[in-house]
């Protein structure tokens, strides 16, 4: 279910938080969102949610909390530890061997990228990935998205010693298991000096009606995601989104106020939305405004980032154009300077940009409540 008023989560008291403003804003028409809600709640339709952004999303805390509230299945997996960066904690992909990386934050990525925004590359014959998922996410099919060069080829090792070979589908490798499983090892055969494997993502076949996929890369801006040439193709064959939650903007705005170009920011967003509409013309967009944060203005000096309010206005204008929704995180936190209060409440990191686990979970609870409370607003 797409959240109903009966499902709301109790919210603890936080100094300065503006609970009365915790709602979805619709600068244009809300008809698209309401139609999606009715299809899901009344018709039993499957729902694919895509949450796309930067480090707030890569951490996986915010998105996994929402996933649990929705009772959704996990979508895309990626071996973040293999490329030497932080990973979500609700699943495990333990690497062995040597891996290289390419990410969409590079001005010229060395590999063609897709819906994960990253690639893990290996030519090591000892390379493998040990996958462990919670039992509720057990899968019967596992799709590995990537490119095999030379004689390289992935295969699965199951707990009993069974080896599963893949059916190749384009650049994907689809594994069909004899029974549902939540643990396996992904290994590679045929590795030599002329062979390598470029892994862009792992996608377990979902069981639940709702699938919640997170795509987040530390440092990603809107132009970063425009560099992912296989974005539409991979989304089309895995989880064509019905609802896209945008958490992109904090890195775009991490510049001196005089250098932030709101028109260029909106133009980049329009291009990204067009590409997502090419996958599903009826997709709904939900924008999360930037949180209040610090901006470095010198070696020893930081100030609150005035661009946050410019992003807020830009997202309201974009939502008006596409009949999308805005969840005004900046306003709900308490507005300008509120990151200090959240830090004092042990909800935010000392960098005044990222949140601690409790802070991300609180934000997810607030967003879920805002979605649930749309049922009451619709009736009234």
Short mmCIF file of C-alpha atoms in Angstrom, two decimals:
data_model
loop_
_atom_site.label_atom_id
_atom_site.label_comp_id
_atom_site.label_asym_id
_atom_site.label_seq_id
_atom_site.Cartn_x
_atom_site.Cartn_y
_atom_site.Cartn_z
CA UNK A 1 0.00 0.00 0.00
CA UNK A 2 1.23 3.48 -0.84
CA UNK A 3 0.87 4.73 2.71
CA UNK A 4 -2.46 5.53 4.40
CA UNK A 5 -3.26 7.85 7.28
CA UNK A 6 -3.56 4.90 9.67
CA UNK A 7 0.08 3.97 9.04
CA UNK A 8 1.76 7.15 10.28
CA UNK A 9 4.86 6.87 12.46
CA UNK A 10 5.17 8.60 15.89
CA UNK A 11 7.70 11.45 15.66
CA UNK A 12 9.89 12.40 18.65
CA UNK A 13 10.22 16.02 19.74
CA UNK A 14 13.14 17.81 18.08
CA UNK A 15 13.83 21.50 18.88
CA UNK A 16 12.93 23.70 15.94
CA UNK A 17 11.35 21.00 13.77
CA UNK A 18 8.22 22.26 12.01
CA UNK A 19 5.85 19.29 12.12
CA UNK A 20 2.97 21.44 10.93
CA UNK A 21 4.70 21.87 7.58
CA UNK A 22 5.30 18.14 7.01
CA UNK A 23 3.33 17.63 3.84
CA UNK A 24 3.70 17.13 0.12
CA UNK A 25 3.36 20.32 -1.90
CA UNK A 26 1.87 20.25 -5.39
CA UNK A 27 2.73 23.48 -7.23
CA UNK A 28 0.90 22.12 -10.29
CA UNK A 29 -1.78 19.44 -10.48
CA UNK A 30 -1.82 16.55 -8.00
CA UNK A 31 -3.89 14.39 -10.35
CA UNK A 32 -0.97 12.19 -11.42
CA UNK A 33 0.00 11.35 -7.84
CA UNK A 34 -3.63 10.67 -6.85
CA UNK A 35 -4.10 8.37 -9.87
CA UNK A 36 -1.00 6.41 -8.87
CA UNK A 37 -2.28 6.07 -5.30
CA UNK A 38 -5.67 4.79 -6.44
CA UNK A 39 -4.15 2.26 -8.84
CA UNK A 40 -1.93 0.88 -6.11
CA UNK A 41 -4.39 0.87 -3.23
CA UNK A 42 -7.46 -0.24 -5.17
CA UNK A 43 -6.16 -2.34 -8.02
CA UNK A 44 -3.27 -4.33 -6.59
CA UNK A 45 -0.94 -2.94 -9.24
CA UNK A 46 2.79 -3.49 -8.88
CA UNK A 47 4.79 -0.42 -7.95
CA UNK A 48 8.41 0.39 -8.70
CA UNK A 49 9.94 3.19 -6.64
CA UNK A 50 13.32 4.64 -7.64
CA UNK A 51 15.17 6.81 -5.11
CA UNK A 52 18.06 8.52 -6.86
CA UNK A 53 20.66 10.88 -5.44
CA UNK A 54 24.07 11.30 -3.84
CA UNK A 55 25.61 10.34 -0.52
CA UNK A 56 22.31 10.66 1.37
CA UNK A 57 21.05 7.80 -0.84
CA UNK A 58 24.23 5.71 -1.11
CA UNK A 59 24.29 5.35 2.68
CA UNK A 60 21.04 3.40 2.35
CA UNK A 61 19.62 4.35 5.76
CA UNK A 62 16.96 6.80 4.56
CA UNK A 63 15.85 4.57 1.68
CA UNK A 64 15.82 1.34 3.67
CA UNK A 65 13.66 2.90 6.38
CA UNK A 66 11.15 3.89 3.70
CA UNK A 67 11.44 0.45 2.11
CA UNK A 68 10.47 -1.14 5.42
CA UNK A 69 7.53 1.23 5.91
CA UNK A 70 6.23 0.39 2.44
CA UNK A 71 6.75 -3.36 2.98
CA UNK A 72 8.74 -3.30 -0.24
CA UNK A 73 11.30 -5.61 -1.76
CA UNK A 74 14.90 -4.52 -2.27
CA UNK A 75 15.85 -3.70 -5.81
CA UNK A 76 19.33 -2.94 -7.09
CA UNK A 77 22.46 -4.16 -5.26
CA UNK A 78 26.01 -2.95 -5.84
CA UNK A 79 29.38 -4.05 -4.38
CA UNK A 80 30.36 -0.67 -2.93
CA UNK A 81 33.06 -2.15 -0.72
CA UNK A 82 34.76 -3.63 -3.78
CA UNK A 83 35.32 -0.07 -5.02
CA UNK A 84 36.46 1.14 -1.60
CA UNK A 85 33.52 3.19 -0.42
CA UNK A 86 30.67 2.92 2.11
CA UNK A 87 27.78 0.53 1.55
CA UNK A 88 24.21 0.11 2.86
CA UNK A 89 23.98 -2.16 5.88
CA UNK A 90 20.77 -4.02 5.03
CA UNK A 91 22.63 -6.39 2.70
CA UNK A 92 26.18 -7.62 2.33
CA UNK A 93 28.41 -7.97 -0.74
CA UNK A 94 31.82 -8.98 0.56
CA UNK A 95 34.53 -8.73 -2.11
CA UNK A 96 37.70 -10.71 -2.58
CA UNK A 97 40.44 -10.14 -5.12
CA UNK A 98 41.36 -6.89 -6.83
CA UNK A 99 38.79 -4.46 -8.20
CA UNK A 100 38.95 -1.13 -10.02
CA UNK A 101 36.11 1.39 -10.30
CA UNK A 102 34.35 3.95 -12.45
CA UNK A 103 31.67 6.35 -11.18
CA UNK A 104 29.35 8.93 -12.67
CA UNK A 105 30.96 11.68 -10.58
CA UNK A 106 33.95 11.51 -12.95
CA UNK A 107 33.82 14.14 -15.69
CA UNK A 108 34.65 11.37 -18.19
CA UNK A 109 33.79 7.95 -16.72
CA UNK A 110 36.11 5.22 -17.94
CA UNK A 111 33.19 2.80 -18.37
CA UNK A 112 29.66 2.99 -19.72
CA UNK A 113 27.42 3.28 -16.66
CA UNK A 114 23.82 2.45 -15.89
CA UNK A 115 21.28 2.67 -13.09
CA UNK A 116 23.80 2.22 -10.26
CA UNK A 117 25.91 5.13 -11.45
CA UNK A 118 29.04 3.05 -10.89
CA UNK A 119 30.99 0.06 -12.15
CA UNK A 120 33.26 -2.44 -10.39
CA UNK A 121 35.90 -3.85 -12.72
CA UNK A 122 38.12 -6.91 -12.27
CA UNK A 123 40.47 -9.14 -14.24
CA UNK A 124 41.55 -11.06 -11.13
CA UNK A 125 40.97 -14.82 -11.29
CA UNK A 126 40.50 -14.76 -7.51
CA UNK A 127 37.84 -12.04 -7.56
CA UNK A 128 34.45 -12.91 -6.07
CA UNK A 129 31.51 -11.37 -4.23
CA UNK A 130 29.79 -13.06 -1.31
CA UNK A 131 26.13 -11.97 -1.35
CA UNK A 132 24.01 -12.17 1.80
CA UNK A 133 20.47 -10.83 1.96
CA UNK A 134 17.88 -11.02 4.76
CA UNK A 135 15.60 -14.06 4.28
CA UNK A 136 12.65 -11.81 3.41
CA UNK A 137 14.52 -10.84 0.22
CA UNK A 138 15.19 -14.42 -0.90
CA UNK A 139 15.33 -14.70 -4.68
CA UNK A 140 14.83 -17.38 -7.33
CA UNK A 141 16.44 -15.37 -10.11
CA UNK A 142 19.46 -13.11 -9.99
CA UNK A 143 20.38 -10.70 -12.76
CA UNK A 144 23.95 -9.47 -13.10
CA UNK A 145 24.25 -6.37 -15.25
CA UNK A 146 27.67 -5.98 -16.78
CA UNK A 147 30.06 -6.49 -19.62
CA UNK A 148 32.19 -9.59 -20.10
CA UNK A 149 35.36 -9.11 -22.10
CA UNK A 150 37.50 -11.92 -23.49
CA UNK A 151 36.71 -15.26 -21.87
CA UNK A 152 35.42 -13.81 -18.59
CA UNK A 153 32.07 -15.14 -17.41
CA UNK A 154 30.25 -14.96 -14.06
CA UNK A 155 28.83 -17.99 -12.26
CA UNK A 156 27.16 -18.64 -8.90
CA UNK A 157 28.24 -20.89 -6.06
CA UNK A 158 25.47 -21.94 -3.68
CA UNK A 159 25.83 -23.10 -0.10
CA UNK A 160 25.68 -26.79 -0.93
CA UNK A 161 28.50 -26.49 -3.45
CA UNK A 162 26.20 -26.33 -6.47
CA UNK A 163 27.38 -24.22 -9.40
CA UNK A 164 24.83 -22.25 -11.41
CA UNK A 165 25.61 -21.00 -14.91
CA UNK A 166 23.94 -17.97 -16.44
CA UNK A 167 21.74 -17.41 -19.46
CA UNK A 168 23.17 -14.39 -21.25
CA UNK A 169 20.59 -11.76 -22.19
CA UNK A 170 22.31 -8.93 -24.01
CA UNK A 171 24.84 -7.60 -21.53
CA UNK A 172 22.94 -9.17 -18.61
CA UNK A 173 23.60 -12.56 -17.07
CA UNK A 174 20.45 -14.16 -15.66
CA UNK A 175 20.76 -16.94 -13.09
CA UNK A 176 17.82 -19.21 -12.27
CA UNK A 177 18.15 -21.00 -8.93
CA UNK A 178 16.54 -24.37 -8.09
CA UNK A 179 14.84 -22.80 -5.06
CA UNK A 180 14.67 -19.39 -3.35
CA UNK A 181 17.95 -18.38 -1.76
CA UNK A 182 19.33 -15.38 0.08
CA UNK A 183 23.05 -16.22 0.01
CA UNK A 184 25.47 -17.10 -2.79
CA UNK A 185 28.92 -16.32 -4.10
CA UNK A 186 29.42 -14.62 -7.44
CA UNK A 187 32.68 -15.77 -9.03
CA UNK A 188 34.26 -15.51 -12.47
CA UNK A 189 35.77 -18.00 -14.88
CA UNK A 190 38.01 -17.41 -17.85
CA UNK A 191 40.03 -14.58 -16.35
CA UNK A 192 43.37 -13.95 -18.03
CA UNK A 193 45.48 -11.02 -19.22
CA UNK A 194 43.01 -10.25 -22.02
CA UNK A 195 39.80 -10.81 -20.04
CA UNK A 196 37.89 -8.78 -17.48
CA UNK A 197 34.39 -8.22 -16.14
CA UNK A 198 32.71 -4.82 -15.72
CA UNK A 199 29.90 -5.15 -13.17
CA UNK A 200 27.27 -2.40 -13.13
CA UNK A 201 24.75 -3.91 -10.75
CA UNK A 202 23.05 -6.97 -9.31
CA UNK A 203 19.29 -7.31 -9.33
CA UNK A 204 17.45 -10.07 -7.42
CA UNK A 205 14.02 -11.01 -8.74
CA UNK A 206 11.59 -9.38 -6.27
CA UNK A 207 8.75 -11.20 -4.53
CA UNK A 208 6.85 -8.27 -3.05
CA UNK A 209 4.36 -6.18 -4.99
CA UNK A 210 6.30 -2.99 -4.24
CA UNK A 211 9.99 -2.74 -5.16
CA UNK A 212 12.10 0.08 -3.72
CA UNK A 213 15.34 0.66 -5.62
CA UNK A 214 17.99 3.10 -4.42
CA UNK A 215 20.58 4.57 -6.77
CA UNK A 216 22.96 6.84 -4.94
CA UNK A 217 26.59 7.79 -5.53
CA UNK A 218 28.63 9.90 -3.12
CA UNK A 219 29.17 13.33 -4.62
CA UNK A 220 26.63 12.89 -7.44
CA UNK A 221 24.92 15.92 -8.96
CA UNK A 222 22.22 16.04 -11.62
CA UNK A 223 24.83 16.12 -14.45
CA UNK A 224 26.43 13.02 -12.90
CA UNK A 225 23.31 10.98 -13.61
CA UNK A 226 23.13 12.34 -17.14
CA UNK A 227 26.46 10.57 -17.76
CA UNK A 228 24.82 7.17 -17.19
CA UNK A 229 24.18 6.16 -20.80
CA UNK A 230 22.54 2.83 -19.91
CA UNK A 231 20.16 4.30 -17.32
CA UNK A 232 16.99 3.94 -19.38
CA UNK A 233 17.91 0.55 -20.79
CA UNK A 234 18.63 -1.03 -17.40
CA UNK A 235 15.59 0.50 -15.71
CA UNK A 236 13.35 -0.73 -18.55
CA UNK A 237 14.26 -4.37 -18.04
CA UNK A 238 14.40 -4.39 -14.24
CA UNK A 239 12.22 -1.79 -12.53
CA UNK A 240 10.62 0.83 -14.82
CA UNK A 241 9.78 3.44 -12.18
CA UNK A 242 6.22 4.47 -11.33
CA UNK A 243 7.47 6.89 -8.69
CA UNK A 244 10.88 8.60 -8.70
CA UNK A 245 12.08 10.22 -5.48
CA UNK A 246 14.73 12.79 -6.33
CA UNK A 247 17.36 13.40 -3.66
CA UNK A 248 19.74 15.28 -5.98
CA UNK A 249 20.81 18.85 -5.39
CA UNK A 250 23.09 19.05 -2.37
CA UNK A 251 26.21 18.64 -4.54
CA UNK A 252 24.94 20.93 -7.30
CA UNK A 253 24.54 23.66 -4.68
CA UNK A 254 27.95 23.13 -3.07
CA UNK A 255 29.38 26.24 -4.74
CA UNK A 256 29.59 29.91 -3.82
CA UNK A 257 26.17 31.57 -4.24
CA UNK A 258 27.40 33.69 -7.15
CA UNK A 259 28.34 30.52 -9.05
CA UNK A 260 25.07 28.63 -8.59
CA UNK A 261 23.03 28.83 -11.80
CA UNK A 262 19.42 27.92 -11.05
CA UNK A 263 18.45 27.89 -14.73
CA UNK A 264 21.22 25.46 -15.59
CA UNK A 265 20.22 23.32 -12.58
CA UNK A 266 16.63 23.15 -13.80
CA UNK A 267 17.71 22.45 -17.38
CA UNK A 268 19.76 19.45 -16.21
CA UNK A 269 16.82 18.17 -14.18
CA UNK A 270 14.52 18.48 -17.19
CA UNK A 271 16.88 16.34 -19.25
CA UNK A 272 16.98 13.69 -16.52
CA UNK A 273 13.18 13.69 -16.18
CA UNK A 274 12.81 13.32 -19.95
CA UNK A 275 15.03 10.26 -19.87
CA UNK A 276 12.98 8.72 -17.05
CA UNK A 277 9.73 9.49 -18.87
CA UNK A 278 11.15 7.59 -21.83
CA UNK A 279 11.05 4.50 -19.59
CA UNK A 280 7.56 5.20 -18.23
CA UNK A 281 5.58 8.15 -19.67
CA UNK A 282 3.28 8.09 -16.60
CA UNK A 283 6.01 8.26 -13.97
CA UNK A 284 5.42 10.48 -10.93
CA UNK A 285 8.20 12.71 -9.60
CA UNK A 286 8.72 13.61 -5.94
CA UNK A 287 11.45 16.16 -5.17
CA UNK A 288 13.21 16.27 -1.79
CA UNK A 289 14.65 19.73 -1.24
CA UNK A 290 18.19 20.10 0.08
CA UNK A 291 18.66 19.99 3.82
CA UNK A 292 20.07 23.00 5.63
CA UNK A 293 23.84 22.63 5.46
CA UNK A 294 27.20 24.34 5.70
CA UNK A 295 29.21 25.68 2.79
CA UNK A 296 32.98 26.04 2.92
CA UNK A 297 33.94 29.59 1.88
CA UNK A 298 37.61 29.48 2.84
CA UNK A 299 40.24 27.22 4.34
CA UNK A 300 39.02 27.84 7.88
CA UNK A 301 35.57 29.38 7.34
CA UNK A 302 32.15 27.90 6.77
CA UNK A 303 28.72 29.46 6.58
CA UNK A 304 25.18 28.20 6.07
CA UNK A 305 24.57 27.55 2.39
CA UNK A 306 22.28 30.20 0.89
CA UNK A 307 21.93 28.10 -2.26
CA UNK A 308 19.61 25.78 -0.31
CA UNK A 309 16.78 28.27 -0.74
CA UNK A 310 17.55 28.63 -4.46
CA UNK A 311 17.29 24.85 -4.88
CA UNK A 312 14.02 24.89 -2.93
CA UNK A 313 12.55 27.45 -5.36
CA UNK A 314 13.91 25.61 -8.40
CA UNK A 315 12.33 22.33 -7.29
CA UNK A 316 8.97 24.02 -6.72
CA UNK A 317 9.13 25.36 -10.27
CA UNK A 318 10.14 21.97 -11.70
CA UNK A 319 7.34 20.22 -9.81
CA UNK A 320 4.89 22.76 -11.17
CA UNK A 321 6.03 22.00 -14.70
CA UNK A 322 5.76 18.20 -14.39
CA UNK A 323 2.79 18.06 -11.97
CA UNK A 324 5.06 16.48 -9.38
CA UNK A 325 5.31 16.77 -5.62
CA UNK A 326 7.83 18.50 -3.36
CA UNK A 327 8.74 17.39 0.14
CA UNK A 328 10.31 20.49 1.65
CA UNK A 329 12.97 18.96 3.87
CA UNK A 330 14.60 22.38 4.37
CA UNK A 331 11.40 23.91 5.74
CA UNK A 332 10.50 20.93 7.90
CA UNK A 333 13.98 20.82 9.50
CA UNK A 334 13.44 24.39 10.67
CA UNK A 335 14.85 26.41 7.80
CA UNK A 336 18.05 28.42 7.65
CA UNK A 337 20.52 27.43 10.37
CA UNK A 338 18.52 24.40 11.53
CA UNK A 339 21.40 21.99 10.83
CA UNK A 340 23.05 23.24 14.04
CA UNK A 341 19.97 22.35 16.08
CA UNK A 342 19.87 18.91 14.47
CA UNK A 343 23.54 18.50 15.29
CA UNK A 344 22.93 19.45 18.91
CA UNK A 345 20.14 16.84 19.00
CA UNK A 346 22.65 14.17 17.84
CA UNK A 347 20.83 13.73 14.55
CA UNK A 348 23.39 15.29 12.22
CA UNK A 349 27.06 14.78 11.49
CA UNK A 350 29.54 17.46 12.56
CA UNK A 351 30.04 18.36 8.89
CA UNK A 352 26.52 19.88 8.93
CA UNK A 353 25.80 18.12 5.62
CA UNK A 354 25.18 14.47 6.42
CA UNK A 355 22.94 12.97 9.05
CA UNK A 356 23.57 10.31 11.66
CA UNK A 357 21.55 7.09 11.50
CA UNK A 358 18.83 8.45 13.79
CA UNK A 359 18.57 11.58 11.65
CA UNK A 360 18.13 9.69 8.39
CA UNK A 361 15.55 7.43 10.02
CA UNK A 362 13.65 10.45 11.35
CA UNK A 363 13.62 12.05 7.90
CA UNK A 364 12.29 8.81 6.38
CA UNK A 365 9.55 8.66 9.02
CA UNK A 366 8.59 12.26 8.28
CA UNK A 367 8.46 11.69 4.52
CA UNK A 368 6.41 8.53 4.98
CA UNK A 369 3.96 10.41 7.19
CA UNK A 370 3.70 13.17 4.59
CA UNK A 371 2.80 10.57 1.97
CA UNK A 372 0.32 8.86 4.29
CA UNK A 373 -1.36 12.13 5.23
CA UNK A 374 -2.16 12.82 1.58
CA UNK A 375 -5.06 10.42 2.07
CA UNK A 376 -6.59 12.80 4.64
CA UNK A 377 -5.94 15.87 2.51
CA UNK A 378 -7.56 14.17 -0.47
CA UNK A 379 -10.70 13.34 1.54
CA UNK A 380 -10.94 16.88 2.89
#
